[in-house]
CSV table of C-alpha atoms in Angstrom, one decimal:
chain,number,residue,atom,x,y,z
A,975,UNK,CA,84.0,24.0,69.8
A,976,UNK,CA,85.0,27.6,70.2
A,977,UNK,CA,83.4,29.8,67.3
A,978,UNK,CA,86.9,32.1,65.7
A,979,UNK,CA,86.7,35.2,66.4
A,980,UNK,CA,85.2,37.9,64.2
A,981,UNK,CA,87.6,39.3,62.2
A,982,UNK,CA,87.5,43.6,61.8
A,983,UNK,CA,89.1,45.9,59.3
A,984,UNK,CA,89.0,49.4,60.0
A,985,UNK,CA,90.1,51.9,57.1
A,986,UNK,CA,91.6,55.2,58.5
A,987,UNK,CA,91.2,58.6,57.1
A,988,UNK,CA,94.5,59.0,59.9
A,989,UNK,CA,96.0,56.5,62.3
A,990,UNK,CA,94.0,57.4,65.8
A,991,UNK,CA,95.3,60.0,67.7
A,992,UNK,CA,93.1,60.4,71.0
A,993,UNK,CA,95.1,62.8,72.9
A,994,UNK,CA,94.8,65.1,69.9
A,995,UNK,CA,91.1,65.1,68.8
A,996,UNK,CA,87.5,63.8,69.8
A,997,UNK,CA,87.3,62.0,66.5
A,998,UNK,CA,90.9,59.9,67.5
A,999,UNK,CA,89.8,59.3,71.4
A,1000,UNK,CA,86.0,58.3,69.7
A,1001,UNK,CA,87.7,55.6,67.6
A,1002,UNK,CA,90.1,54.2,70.3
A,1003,UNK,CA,86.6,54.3,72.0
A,1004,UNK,CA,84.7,52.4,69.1
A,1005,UNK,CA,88.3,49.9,69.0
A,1006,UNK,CA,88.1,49.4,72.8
A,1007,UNK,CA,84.3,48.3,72.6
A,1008,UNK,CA,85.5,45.4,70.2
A,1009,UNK,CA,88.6,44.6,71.6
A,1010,UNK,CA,86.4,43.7,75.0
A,1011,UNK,CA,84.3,41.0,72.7
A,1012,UNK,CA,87.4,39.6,72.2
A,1013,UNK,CA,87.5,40.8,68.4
A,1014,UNK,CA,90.2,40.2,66.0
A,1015,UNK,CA,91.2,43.8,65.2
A,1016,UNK,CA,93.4,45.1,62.0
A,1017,UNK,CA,93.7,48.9,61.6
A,1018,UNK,CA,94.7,50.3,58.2
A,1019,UNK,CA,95.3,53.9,56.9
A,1020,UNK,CA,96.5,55.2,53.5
A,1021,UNK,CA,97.8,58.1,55.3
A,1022,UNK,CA,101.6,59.0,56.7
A,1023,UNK,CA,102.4,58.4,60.8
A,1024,UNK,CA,101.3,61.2,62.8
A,1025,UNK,CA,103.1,62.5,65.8
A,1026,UNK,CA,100.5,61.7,68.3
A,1027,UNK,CA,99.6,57.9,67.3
A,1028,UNK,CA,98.0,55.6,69.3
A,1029,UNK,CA,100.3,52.4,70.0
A,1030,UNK,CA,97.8,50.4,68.8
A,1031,UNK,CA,99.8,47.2,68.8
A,1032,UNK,CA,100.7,47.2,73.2
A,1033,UNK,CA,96.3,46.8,73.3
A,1034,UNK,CA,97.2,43.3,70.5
A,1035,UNK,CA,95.6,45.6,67.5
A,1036,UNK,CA,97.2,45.0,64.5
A,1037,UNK,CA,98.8,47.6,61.9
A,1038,UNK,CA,99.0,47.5,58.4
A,1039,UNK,CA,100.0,50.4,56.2
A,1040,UNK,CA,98.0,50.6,52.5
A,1041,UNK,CA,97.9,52.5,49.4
A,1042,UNK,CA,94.9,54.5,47.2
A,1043,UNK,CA,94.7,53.6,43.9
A,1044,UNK,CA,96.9,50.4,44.1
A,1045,UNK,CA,96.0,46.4,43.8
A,1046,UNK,CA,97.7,45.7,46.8
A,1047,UNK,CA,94.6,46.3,49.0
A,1048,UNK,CA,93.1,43.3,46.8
A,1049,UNK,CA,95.4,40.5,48.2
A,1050,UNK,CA,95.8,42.4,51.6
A,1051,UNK,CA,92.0,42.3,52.1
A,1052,UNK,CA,91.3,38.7,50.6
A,1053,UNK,CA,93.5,36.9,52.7
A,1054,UNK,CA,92.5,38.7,55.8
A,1055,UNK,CA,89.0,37.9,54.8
A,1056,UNK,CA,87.3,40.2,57.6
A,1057,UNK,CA,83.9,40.0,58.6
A,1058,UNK,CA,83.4,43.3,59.6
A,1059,UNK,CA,85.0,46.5,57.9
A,1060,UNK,CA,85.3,50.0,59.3
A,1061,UNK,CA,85.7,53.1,57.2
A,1062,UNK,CA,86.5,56.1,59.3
A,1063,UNK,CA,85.2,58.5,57.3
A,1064,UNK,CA,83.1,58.8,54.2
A,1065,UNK,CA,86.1,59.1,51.9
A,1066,UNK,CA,87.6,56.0,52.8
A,1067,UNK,CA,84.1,54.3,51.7
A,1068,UNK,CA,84.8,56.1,48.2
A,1069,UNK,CA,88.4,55.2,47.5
A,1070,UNK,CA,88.1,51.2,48.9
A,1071,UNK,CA,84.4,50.8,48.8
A,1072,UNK,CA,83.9,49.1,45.7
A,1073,UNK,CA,87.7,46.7,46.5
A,1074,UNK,CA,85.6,45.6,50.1
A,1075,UNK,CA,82.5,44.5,48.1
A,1076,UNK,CA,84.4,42.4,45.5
A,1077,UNK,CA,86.6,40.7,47.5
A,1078,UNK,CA,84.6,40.1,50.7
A,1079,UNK,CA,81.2,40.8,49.3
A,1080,UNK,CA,79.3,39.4,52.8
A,1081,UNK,CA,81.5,41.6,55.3
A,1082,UNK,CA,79.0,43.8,57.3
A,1083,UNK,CA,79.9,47.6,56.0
A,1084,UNK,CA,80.0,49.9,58.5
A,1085,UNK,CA,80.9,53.5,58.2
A,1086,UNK,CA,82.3,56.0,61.2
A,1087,UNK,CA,81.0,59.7,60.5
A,1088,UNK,CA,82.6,61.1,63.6
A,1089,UNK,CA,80.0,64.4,62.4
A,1090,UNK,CA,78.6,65.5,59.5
A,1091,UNK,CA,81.4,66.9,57.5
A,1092,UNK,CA,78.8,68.7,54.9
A,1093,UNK,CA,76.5,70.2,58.2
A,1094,UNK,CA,80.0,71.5,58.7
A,1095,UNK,CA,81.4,72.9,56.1
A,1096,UNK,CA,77.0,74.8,55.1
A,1097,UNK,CA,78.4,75.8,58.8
A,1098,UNK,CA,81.0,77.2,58.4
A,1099,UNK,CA,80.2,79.2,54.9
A,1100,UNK,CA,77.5,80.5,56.5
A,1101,UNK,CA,79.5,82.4,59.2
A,1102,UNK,CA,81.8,83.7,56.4
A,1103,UNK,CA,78.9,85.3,54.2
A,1104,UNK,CA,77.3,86.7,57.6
A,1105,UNK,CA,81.3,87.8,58.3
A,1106,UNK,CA,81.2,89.5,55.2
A,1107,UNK,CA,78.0,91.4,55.7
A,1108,UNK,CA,79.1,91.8,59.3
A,1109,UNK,CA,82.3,92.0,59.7
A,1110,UNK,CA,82.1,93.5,63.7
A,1111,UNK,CA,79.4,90.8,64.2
A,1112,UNK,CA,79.6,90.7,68.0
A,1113,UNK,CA,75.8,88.3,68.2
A,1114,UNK,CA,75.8,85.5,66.0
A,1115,UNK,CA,72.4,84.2,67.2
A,1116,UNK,CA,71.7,84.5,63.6
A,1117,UNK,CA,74.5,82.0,62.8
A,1118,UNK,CA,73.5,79.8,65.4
A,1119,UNK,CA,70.6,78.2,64.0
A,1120,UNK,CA,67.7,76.0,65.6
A,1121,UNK,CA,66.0,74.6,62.8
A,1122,UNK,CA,66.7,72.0,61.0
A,1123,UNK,CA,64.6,72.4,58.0
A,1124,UNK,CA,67.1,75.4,57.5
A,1125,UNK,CA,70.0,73.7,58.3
A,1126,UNK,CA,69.0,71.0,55.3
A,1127,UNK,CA,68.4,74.0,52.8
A,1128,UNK,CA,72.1,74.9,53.6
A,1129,UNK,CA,73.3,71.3,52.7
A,1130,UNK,CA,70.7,70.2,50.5
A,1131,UNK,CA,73.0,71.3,47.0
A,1132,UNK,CA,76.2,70.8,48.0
A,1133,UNK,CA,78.6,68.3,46.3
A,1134,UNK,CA,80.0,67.3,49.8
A,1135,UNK,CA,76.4,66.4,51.4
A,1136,UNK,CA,75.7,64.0,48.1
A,1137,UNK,CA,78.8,62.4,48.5
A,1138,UNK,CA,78.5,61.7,52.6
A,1139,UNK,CA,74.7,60.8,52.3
A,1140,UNK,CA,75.6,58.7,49.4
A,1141,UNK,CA,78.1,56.9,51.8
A,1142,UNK,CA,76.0,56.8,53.9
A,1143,UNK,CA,73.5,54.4,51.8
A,1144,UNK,CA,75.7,52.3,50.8
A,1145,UNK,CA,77.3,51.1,54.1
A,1146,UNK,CA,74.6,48.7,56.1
A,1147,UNK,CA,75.6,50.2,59.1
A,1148,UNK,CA,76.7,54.5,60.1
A,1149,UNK,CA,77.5,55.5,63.4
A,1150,UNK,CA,76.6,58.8,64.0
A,1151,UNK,CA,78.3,60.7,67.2
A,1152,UNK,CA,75.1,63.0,67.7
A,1153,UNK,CA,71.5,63.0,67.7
A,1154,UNK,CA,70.8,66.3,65.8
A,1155,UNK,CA,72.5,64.2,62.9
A,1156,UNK,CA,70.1,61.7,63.3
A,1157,UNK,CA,67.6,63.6,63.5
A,1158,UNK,CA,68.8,65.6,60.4
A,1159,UNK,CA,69.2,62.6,58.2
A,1160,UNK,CA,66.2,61.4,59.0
A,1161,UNK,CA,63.8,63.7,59.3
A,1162,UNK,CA,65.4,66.2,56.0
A,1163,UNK,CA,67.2,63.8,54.0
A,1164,UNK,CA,64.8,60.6,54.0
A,1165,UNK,CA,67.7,58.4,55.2
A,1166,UNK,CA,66.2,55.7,56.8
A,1167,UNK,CA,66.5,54.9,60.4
A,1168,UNK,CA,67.8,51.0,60.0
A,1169,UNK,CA,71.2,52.6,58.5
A,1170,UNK,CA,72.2,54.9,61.5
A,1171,UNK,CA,73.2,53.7,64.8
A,1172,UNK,CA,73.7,56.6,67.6
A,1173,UNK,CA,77.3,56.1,68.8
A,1174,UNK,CA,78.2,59.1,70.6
A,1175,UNK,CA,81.5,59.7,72.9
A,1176,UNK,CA,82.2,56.8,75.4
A,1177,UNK,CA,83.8,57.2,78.6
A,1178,UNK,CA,83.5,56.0,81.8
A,1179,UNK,CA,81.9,58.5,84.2
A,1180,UNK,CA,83.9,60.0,87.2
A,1181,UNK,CA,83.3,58.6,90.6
A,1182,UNK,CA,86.1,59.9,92.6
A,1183,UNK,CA,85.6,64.1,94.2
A,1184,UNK,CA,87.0,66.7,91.7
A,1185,UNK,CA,89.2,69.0,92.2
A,1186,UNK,CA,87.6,71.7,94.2
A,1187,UNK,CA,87.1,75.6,93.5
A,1188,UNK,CA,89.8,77.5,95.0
A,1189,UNK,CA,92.4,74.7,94.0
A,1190,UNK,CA,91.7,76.0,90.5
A,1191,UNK,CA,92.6,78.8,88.5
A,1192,UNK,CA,92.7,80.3,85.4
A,1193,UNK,CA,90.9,80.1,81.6
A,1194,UNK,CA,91.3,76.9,79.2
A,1195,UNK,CA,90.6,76.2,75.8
A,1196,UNK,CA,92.0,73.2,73.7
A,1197,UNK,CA,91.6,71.7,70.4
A,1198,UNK,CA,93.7,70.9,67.6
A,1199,UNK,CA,94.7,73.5,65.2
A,1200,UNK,CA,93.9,71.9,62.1
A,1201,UNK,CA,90.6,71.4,62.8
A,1202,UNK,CA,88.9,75.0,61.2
A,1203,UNK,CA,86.2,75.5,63.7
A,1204,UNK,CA,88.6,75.4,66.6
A,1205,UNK,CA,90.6,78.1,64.5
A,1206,UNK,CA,88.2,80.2,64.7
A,1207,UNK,CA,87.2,80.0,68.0
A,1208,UNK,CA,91.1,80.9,68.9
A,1209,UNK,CA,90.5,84.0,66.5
A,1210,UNK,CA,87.5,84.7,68.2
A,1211,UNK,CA,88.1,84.5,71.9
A,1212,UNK,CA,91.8,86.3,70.8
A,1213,UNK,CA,89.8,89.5,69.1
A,1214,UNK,CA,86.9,90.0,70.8
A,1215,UNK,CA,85.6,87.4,73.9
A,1216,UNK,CA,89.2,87.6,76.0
A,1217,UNK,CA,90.1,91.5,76.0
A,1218,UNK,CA,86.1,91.6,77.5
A,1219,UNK,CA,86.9,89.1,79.9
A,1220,UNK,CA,90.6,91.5,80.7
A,1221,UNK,CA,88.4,94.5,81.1
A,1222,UNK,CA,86.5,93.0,83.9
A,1223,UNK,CA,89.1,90.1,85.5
A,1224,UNK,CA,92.6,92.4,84.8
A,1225,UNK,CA,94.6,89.8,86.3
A,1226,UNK,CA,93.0,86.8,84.0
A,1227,UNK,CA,95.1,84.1,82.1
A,1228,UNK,CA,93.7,82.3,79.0
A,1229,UNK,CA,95.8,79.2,78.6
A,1230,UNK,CA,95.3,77.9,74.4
A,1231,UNK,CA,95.8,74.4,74.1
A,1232,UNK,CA,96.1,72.5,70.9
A,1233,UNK,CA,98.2,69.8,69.0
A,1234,UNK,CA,99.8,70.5,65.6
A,1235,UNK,CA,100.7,74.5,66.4
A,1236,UNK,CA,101.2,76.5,63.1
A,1237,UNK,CA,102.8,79.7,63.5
A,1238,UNK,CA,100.1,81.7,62.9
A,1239,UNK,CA,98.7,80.9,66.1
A,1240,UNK,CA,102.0,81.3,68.3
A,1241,UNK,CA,101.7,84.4,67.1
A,1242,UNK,CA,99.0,85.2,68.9
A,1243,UNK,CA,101.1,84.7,72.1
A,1244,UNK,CA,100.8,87.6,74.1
A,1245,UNK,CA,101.5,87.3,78.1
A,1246,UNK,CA,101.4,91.0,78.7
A,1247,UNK,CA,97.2,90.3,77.5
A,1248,UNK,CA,97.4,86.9,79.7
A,1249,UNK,CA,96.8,85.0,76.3
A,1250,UNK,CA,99.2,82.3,76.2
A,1251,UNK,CA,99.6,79.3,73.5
A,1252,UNK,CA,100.5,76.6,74.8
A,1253,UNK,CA,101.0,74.2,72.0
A,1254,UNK,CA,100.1,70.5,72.4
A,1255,UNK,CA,99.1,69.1,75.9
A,1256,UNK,CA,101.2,66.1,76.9
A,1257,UNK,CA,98.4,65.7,79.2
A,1258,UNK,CA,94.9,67.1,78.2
A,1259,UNK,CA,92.8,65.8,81.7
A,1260,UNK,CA,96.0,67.4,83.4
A,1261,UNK,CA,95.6,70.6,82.9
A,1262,UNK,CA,91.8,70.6,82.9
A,1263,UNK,CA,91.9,69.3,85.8
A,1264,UNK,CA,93.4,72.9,87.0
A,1265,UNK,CA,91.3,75.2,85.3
A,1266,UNK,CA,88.3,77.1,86.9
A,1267,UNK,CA,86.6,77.4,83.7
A,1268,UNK,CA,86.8,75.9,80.1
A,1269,UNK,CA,86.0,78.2,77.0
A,1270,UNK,CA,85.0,77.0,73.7
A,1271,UNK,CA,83.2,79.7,71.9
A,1272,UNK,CA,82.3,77.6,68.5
A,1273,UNK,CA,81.0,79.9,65.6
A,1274,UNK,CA,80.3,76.6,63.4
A,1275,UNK,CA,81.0,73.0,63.9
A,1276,UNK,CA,78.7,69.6,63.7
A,1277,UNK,CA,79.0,66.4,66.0
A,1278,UNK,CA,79.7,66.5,69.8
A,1279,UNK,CA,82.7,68.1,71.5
A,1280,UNK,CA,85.5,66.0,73.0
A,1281,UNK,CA,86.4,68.8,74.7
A,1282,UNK,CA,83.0,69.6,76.4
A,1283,UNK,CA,83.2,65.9,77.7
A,1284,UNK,CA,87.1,66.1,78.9
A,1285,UNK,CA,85.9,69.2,80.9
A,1286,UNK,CA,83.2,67.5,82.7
A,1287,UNK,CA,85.3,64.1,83.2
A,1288,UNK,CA,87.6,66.6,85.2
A,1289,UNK,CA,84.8,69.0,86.8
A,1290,UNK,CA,85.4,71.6,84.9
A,1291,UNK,CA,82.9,73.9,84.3
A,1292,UNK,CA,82.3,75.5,80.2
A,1293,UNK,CA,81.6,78.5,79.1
A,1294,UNK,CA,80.2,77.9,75.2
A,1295,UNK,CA,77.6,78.6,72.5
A,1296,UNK,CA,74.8,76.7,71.1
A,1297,UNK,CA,76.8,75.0,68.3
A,1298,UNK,CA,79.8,74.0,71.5
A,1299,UNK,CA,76.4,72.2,73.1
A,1300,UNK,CA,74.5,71.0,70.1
A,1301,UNK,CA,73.1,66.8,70.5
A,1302,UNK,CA,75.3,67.1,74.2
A,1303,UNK,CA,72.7,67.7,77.0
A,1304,UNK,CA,69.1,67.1,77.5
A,1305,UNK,CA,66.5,68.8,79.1
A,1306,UNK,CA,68.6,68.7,82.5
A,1307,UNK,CA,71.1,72.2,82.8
A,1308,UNK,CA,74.4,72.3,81.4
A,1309,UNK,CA,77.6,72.0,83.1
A,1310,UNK,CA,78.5,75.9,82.8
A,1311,UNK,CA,76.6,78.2,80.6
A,1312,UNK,CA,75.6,78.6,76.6
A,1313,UNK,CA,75.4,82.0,75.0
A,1314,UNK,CA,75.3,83.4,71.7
A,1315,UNK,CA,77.5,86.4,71.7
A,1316,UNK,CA,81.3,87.6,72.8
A,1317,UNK,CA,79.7,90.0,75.4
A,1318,UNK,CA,77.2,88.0,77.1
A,1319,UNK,CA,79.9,84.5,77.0
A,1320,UNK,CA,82.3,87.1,78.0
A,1321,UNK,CA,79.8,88.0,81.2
A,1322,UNK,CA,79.0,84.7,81.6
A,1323,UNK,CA,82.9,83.6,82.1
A,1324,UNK,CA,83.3,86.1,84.5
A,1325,UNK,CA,80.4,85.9,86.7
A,1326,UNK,CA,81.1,81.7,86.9
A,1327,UNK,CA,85.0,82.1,88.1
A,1328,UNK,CA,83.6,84.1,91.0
A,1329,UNK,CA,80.9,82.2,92.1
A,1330,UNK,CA,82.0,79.4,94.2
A,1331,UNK,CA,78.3,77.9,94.4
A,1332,UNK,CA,77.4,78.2,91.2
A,1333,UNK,CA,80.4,76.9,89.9
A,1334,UNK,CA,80.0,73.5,92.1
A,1335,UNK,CA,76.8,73.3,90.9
A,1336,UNK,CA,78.3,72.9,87.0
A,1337,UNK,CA,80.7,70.6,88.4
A,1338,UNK,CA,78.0,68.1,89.7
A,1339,UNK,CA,75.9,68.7,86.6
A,1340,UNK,CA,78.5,67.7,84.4
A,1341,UNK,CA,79.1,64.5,86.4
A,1342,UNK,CA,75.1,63.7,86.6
A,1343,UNK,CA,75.3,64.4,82.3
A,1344,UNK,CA,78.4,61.7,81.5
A,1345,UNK,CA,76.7,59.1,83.7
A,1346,UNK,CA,73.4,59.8,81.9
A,1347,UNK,CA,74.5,60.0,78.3
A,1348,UNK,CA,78.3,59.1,77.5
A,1349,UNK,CA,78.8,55.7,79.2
A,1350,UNK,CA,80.7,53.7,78.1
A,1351,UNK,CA,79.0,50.3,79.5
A,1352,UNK,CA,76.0,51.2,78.0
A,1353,UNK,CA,77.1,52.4,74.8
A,1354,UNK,CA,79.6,49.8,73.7
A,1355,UNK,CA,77.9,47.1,74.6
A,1356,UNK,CA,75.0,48.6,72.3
A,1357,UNK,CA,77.0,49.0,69.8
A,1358,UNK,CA,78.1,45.6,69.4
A,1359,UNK,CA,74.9,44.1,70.0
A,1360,UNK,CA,73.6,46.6,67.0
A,1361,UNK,CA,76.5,45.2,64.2
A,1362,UNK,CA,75.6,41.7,65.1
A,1363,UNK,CA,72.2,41.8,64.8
A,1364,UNK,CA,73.0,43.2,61.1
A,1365,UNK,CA,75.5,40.7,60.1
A,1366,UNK,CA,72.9,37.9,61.1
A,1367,UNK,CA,70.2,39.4,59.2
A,1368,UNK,CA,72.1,40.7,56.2
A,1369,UNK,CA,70.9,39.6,53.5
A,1370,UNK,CA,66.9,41.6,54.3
A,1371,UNK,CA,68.9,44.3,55.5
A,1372,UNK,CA,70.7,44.8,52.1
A,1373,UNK,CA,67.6,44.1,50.2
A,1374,UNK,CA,65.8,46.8,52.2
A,1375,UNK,CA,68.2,49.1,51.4
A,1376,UNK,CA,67.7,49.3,48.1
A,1377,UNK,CA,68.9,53.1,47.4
A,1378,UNK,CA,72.1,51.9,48.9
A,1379,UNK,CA,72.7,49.0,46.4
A,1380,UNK,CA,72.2,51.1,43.6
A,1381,UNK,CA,74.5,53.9,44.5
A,1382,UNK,CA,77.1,51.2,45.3
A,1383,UNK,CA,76.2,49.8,41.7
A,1384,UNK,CA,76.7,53.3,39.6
A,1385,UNK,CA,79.4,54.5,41.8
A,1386,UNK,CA,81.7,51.9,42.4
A,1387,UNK,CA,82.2,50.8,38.7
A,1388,UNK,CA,83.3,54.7,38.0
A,1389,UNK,CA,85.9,54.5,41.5
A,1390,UNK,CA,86.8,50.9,40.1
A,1391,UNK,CA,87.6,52.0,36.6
A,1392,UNK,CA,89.2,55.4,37.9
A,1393,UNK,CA,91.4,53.6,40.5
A,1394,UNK,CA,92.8,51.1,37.5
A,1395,UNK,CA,93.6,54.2,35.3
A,1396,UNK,CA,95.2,55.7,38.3
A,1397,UNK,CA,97.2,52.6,38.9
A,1398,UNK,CA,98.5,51.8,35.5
A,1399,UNK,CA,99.3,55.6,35.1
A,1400,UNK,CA,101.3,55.3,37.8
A,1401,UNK,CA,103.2,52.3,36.9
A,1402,UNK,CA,104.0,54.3,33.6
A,1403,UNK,CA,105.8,57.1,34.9
């Protein structure tokens, strides 16, 4: 008699949109690896359509649109009775947390990080402090740092690094996209190693021959615009990386990719500089696939770039900093060249667009570095294999986790009791 299949929820920050960020092509990734077992998949999300959604029901994904603060999730998620649920993002383990556990108290929790939002955010307020000492800052090797105990002592008192870690515990199961996080959480933050599986990007590695050197031309970057790191990478490349490239290549063109536009950065349009925003890609391997060379000069950031991988699924060589490279190579060379500041990344762009060799070399290394690490026959399968060993041995795993069970305890009445006040205030107005 055929076993029914198991049954997952996932809870979306957002509905997936891959051709817009890493974090939307990492969960159709995530989706994809279950929908091969043959899963039965629901996809929720709080939050309003975006213009780039994945049709999730043409791969026979269902959709279901829910509310915070509202009772509605209760009947939605007892008659669906799932075995496995999904939060995509720690904030989605706050606000329906405690509704999962009382209605489908054996489900196997499992929470999506996509990165560390609170290694981000210590990121990115320590660029603005050094900004402020430093405001012509040209080197930020300073920024870029190596250690981890430091790292830590940026995260260790915020409010946003309790609240993920606390997630964290008291999910059975995170995935975490890079190994630096890993190695963070464990290693700094005591978390222990049975609550973290490494999940990174998935993709299948190129076979076919790229796109060769002299049918390229031009500079890319891409990301979307909402996302504050890749903000200030535009700024960056727009006020002091690009008019270093310009002195040196006269004739260069920097195409700017990036979904969700805002004016402020069309108004950075300037084709008389050979900087040119170019709004959303319909097509993001597309036009990879014809530039020479990929920029992403990333002042803070935490996870693994989707961008970095899109440029070596298409040959593309990058041009990048420590943080653009951080948990995305090993001890082999990478796929274009890391530096620290505008004028050496500025140097090193120029000297890789004019060296054919050199270049080809990238190319191939980028190819060797997807089949090693990002594939997605290795990872998927490991991924499911990891969730069910967890949901047959669930009941030790919980009780090992004791740290978890408590936080759950504590916080989940306070969410419960806020989320009814919420709802009945609601109904009174």
């Amino acid at each position: 008699m055929n076993q029914p299949a198991t049954k997952v929820l996932v809870i979306g920050y957002v509905w997936p949109e891959p051709r817009s960020s890493a974090a939307g092509g990492h969960m159709m990734q995530i989706l994809q690896s279950f929908l091969d077992q043959g899963w039965d998949i629901t996809f929720s999300s709080p939050a309003t359509l975006g213009e780039h959604k994945a049709d999730l029901p043409s791969l026979g994904i269902h959709e279901c649109a829910i509310e915070l603060n509202n009772s509605s999730f209760d009947d939605f998620i007892r008659t669906l009775a799932p075995d496995i649920v999904l939060f995509d993002r720690f904030m989605m383990e706050e606000q329906f947390g405690w509704r999962v556990e009382k209605h489908c108290p054996d489900a196997l929790r499992v929470l999506e990080t996509s990165d560390l939002q609170s290694l981000r955010d210590a990121r990115q307020q320590r660029l603005k402090e050094y900004l402020k000492r430093k405001p012509e800052a040209d080197d930020f090797g300073a920024v870029f740092c190596d250690a981890l105990d430091e790292e830590f002592q940026l995260m260790a008192d915020s409010d946003l690094a309790k609240r993920e870690i606390a997630a964290i515990y008291r999910c059975d199961i995170s995935l975490m996209i890079s190994e630096v996080e890993i190695q963070l959480l464990t290693e700094h933050f005591k978390v222990p190693a049975a609550l973290l599986h490494g999940c990174p990007l998935m993709v299948e590695a190129p076979t076919a021959a790229f796109a060769p050197f002299e049918d390229r031309a031009h500079f890319l970057s891409i990301g979307n615009f909402r996302h504050a790191p890749n903000w200030d990478a535009v700024l960056w490349m727009k006020n002091s990386v690009w008019p270093l490239i310009r002195q040196q290549l006269p004739g260069a063109q920097l195409h700017v990719y990036g979904a969700y536009t805002p004016p402020k950065a069309t108004a950075l349009h300037n084709p008389a500089q050979g900087f040119h925003v170019m709004n959303w890609a319909e097509d993001a391997l597309q036009v990879m696939t014809a530039a020479r060379i990929c920029l992403a000069p990333l002042r803070f950031g935490a996870g693994i770039k989707g961008k970095l991988v899109d440029a070596m699924l298409c040959g593309t060589p990058s041009v990048t900093t420590p943080i653009g490279a951080e948990g995305m190579g090993d001890d082999q060379p990478w796929p274009g060249v890391i530096e620290r500041s505008a004028s050496a990344l500025a140097a090193a762009a120029v000297a890789l667009y004019q060296d054919p060799e050199g270049w080809a070399r990238a190319q191939e290394n980028g190819r060797r570095l997807l089949a090693r690490r990002y594939a997605q026959e290795i990872h998927g399968p490991a991924l499911v294999e990891r969730l069910e060993q967890c949901r047959s041995q669930l009941a030790e795993h919980r009780r090992n986790n004791f740290t978890g069970s408590m936080l759950r305890h504590h916080l989940h009445k306070s969410t419960q009791y806020m989320a009814q006040w919420i709802e009945a205030k609601n109904r009174s107005v």
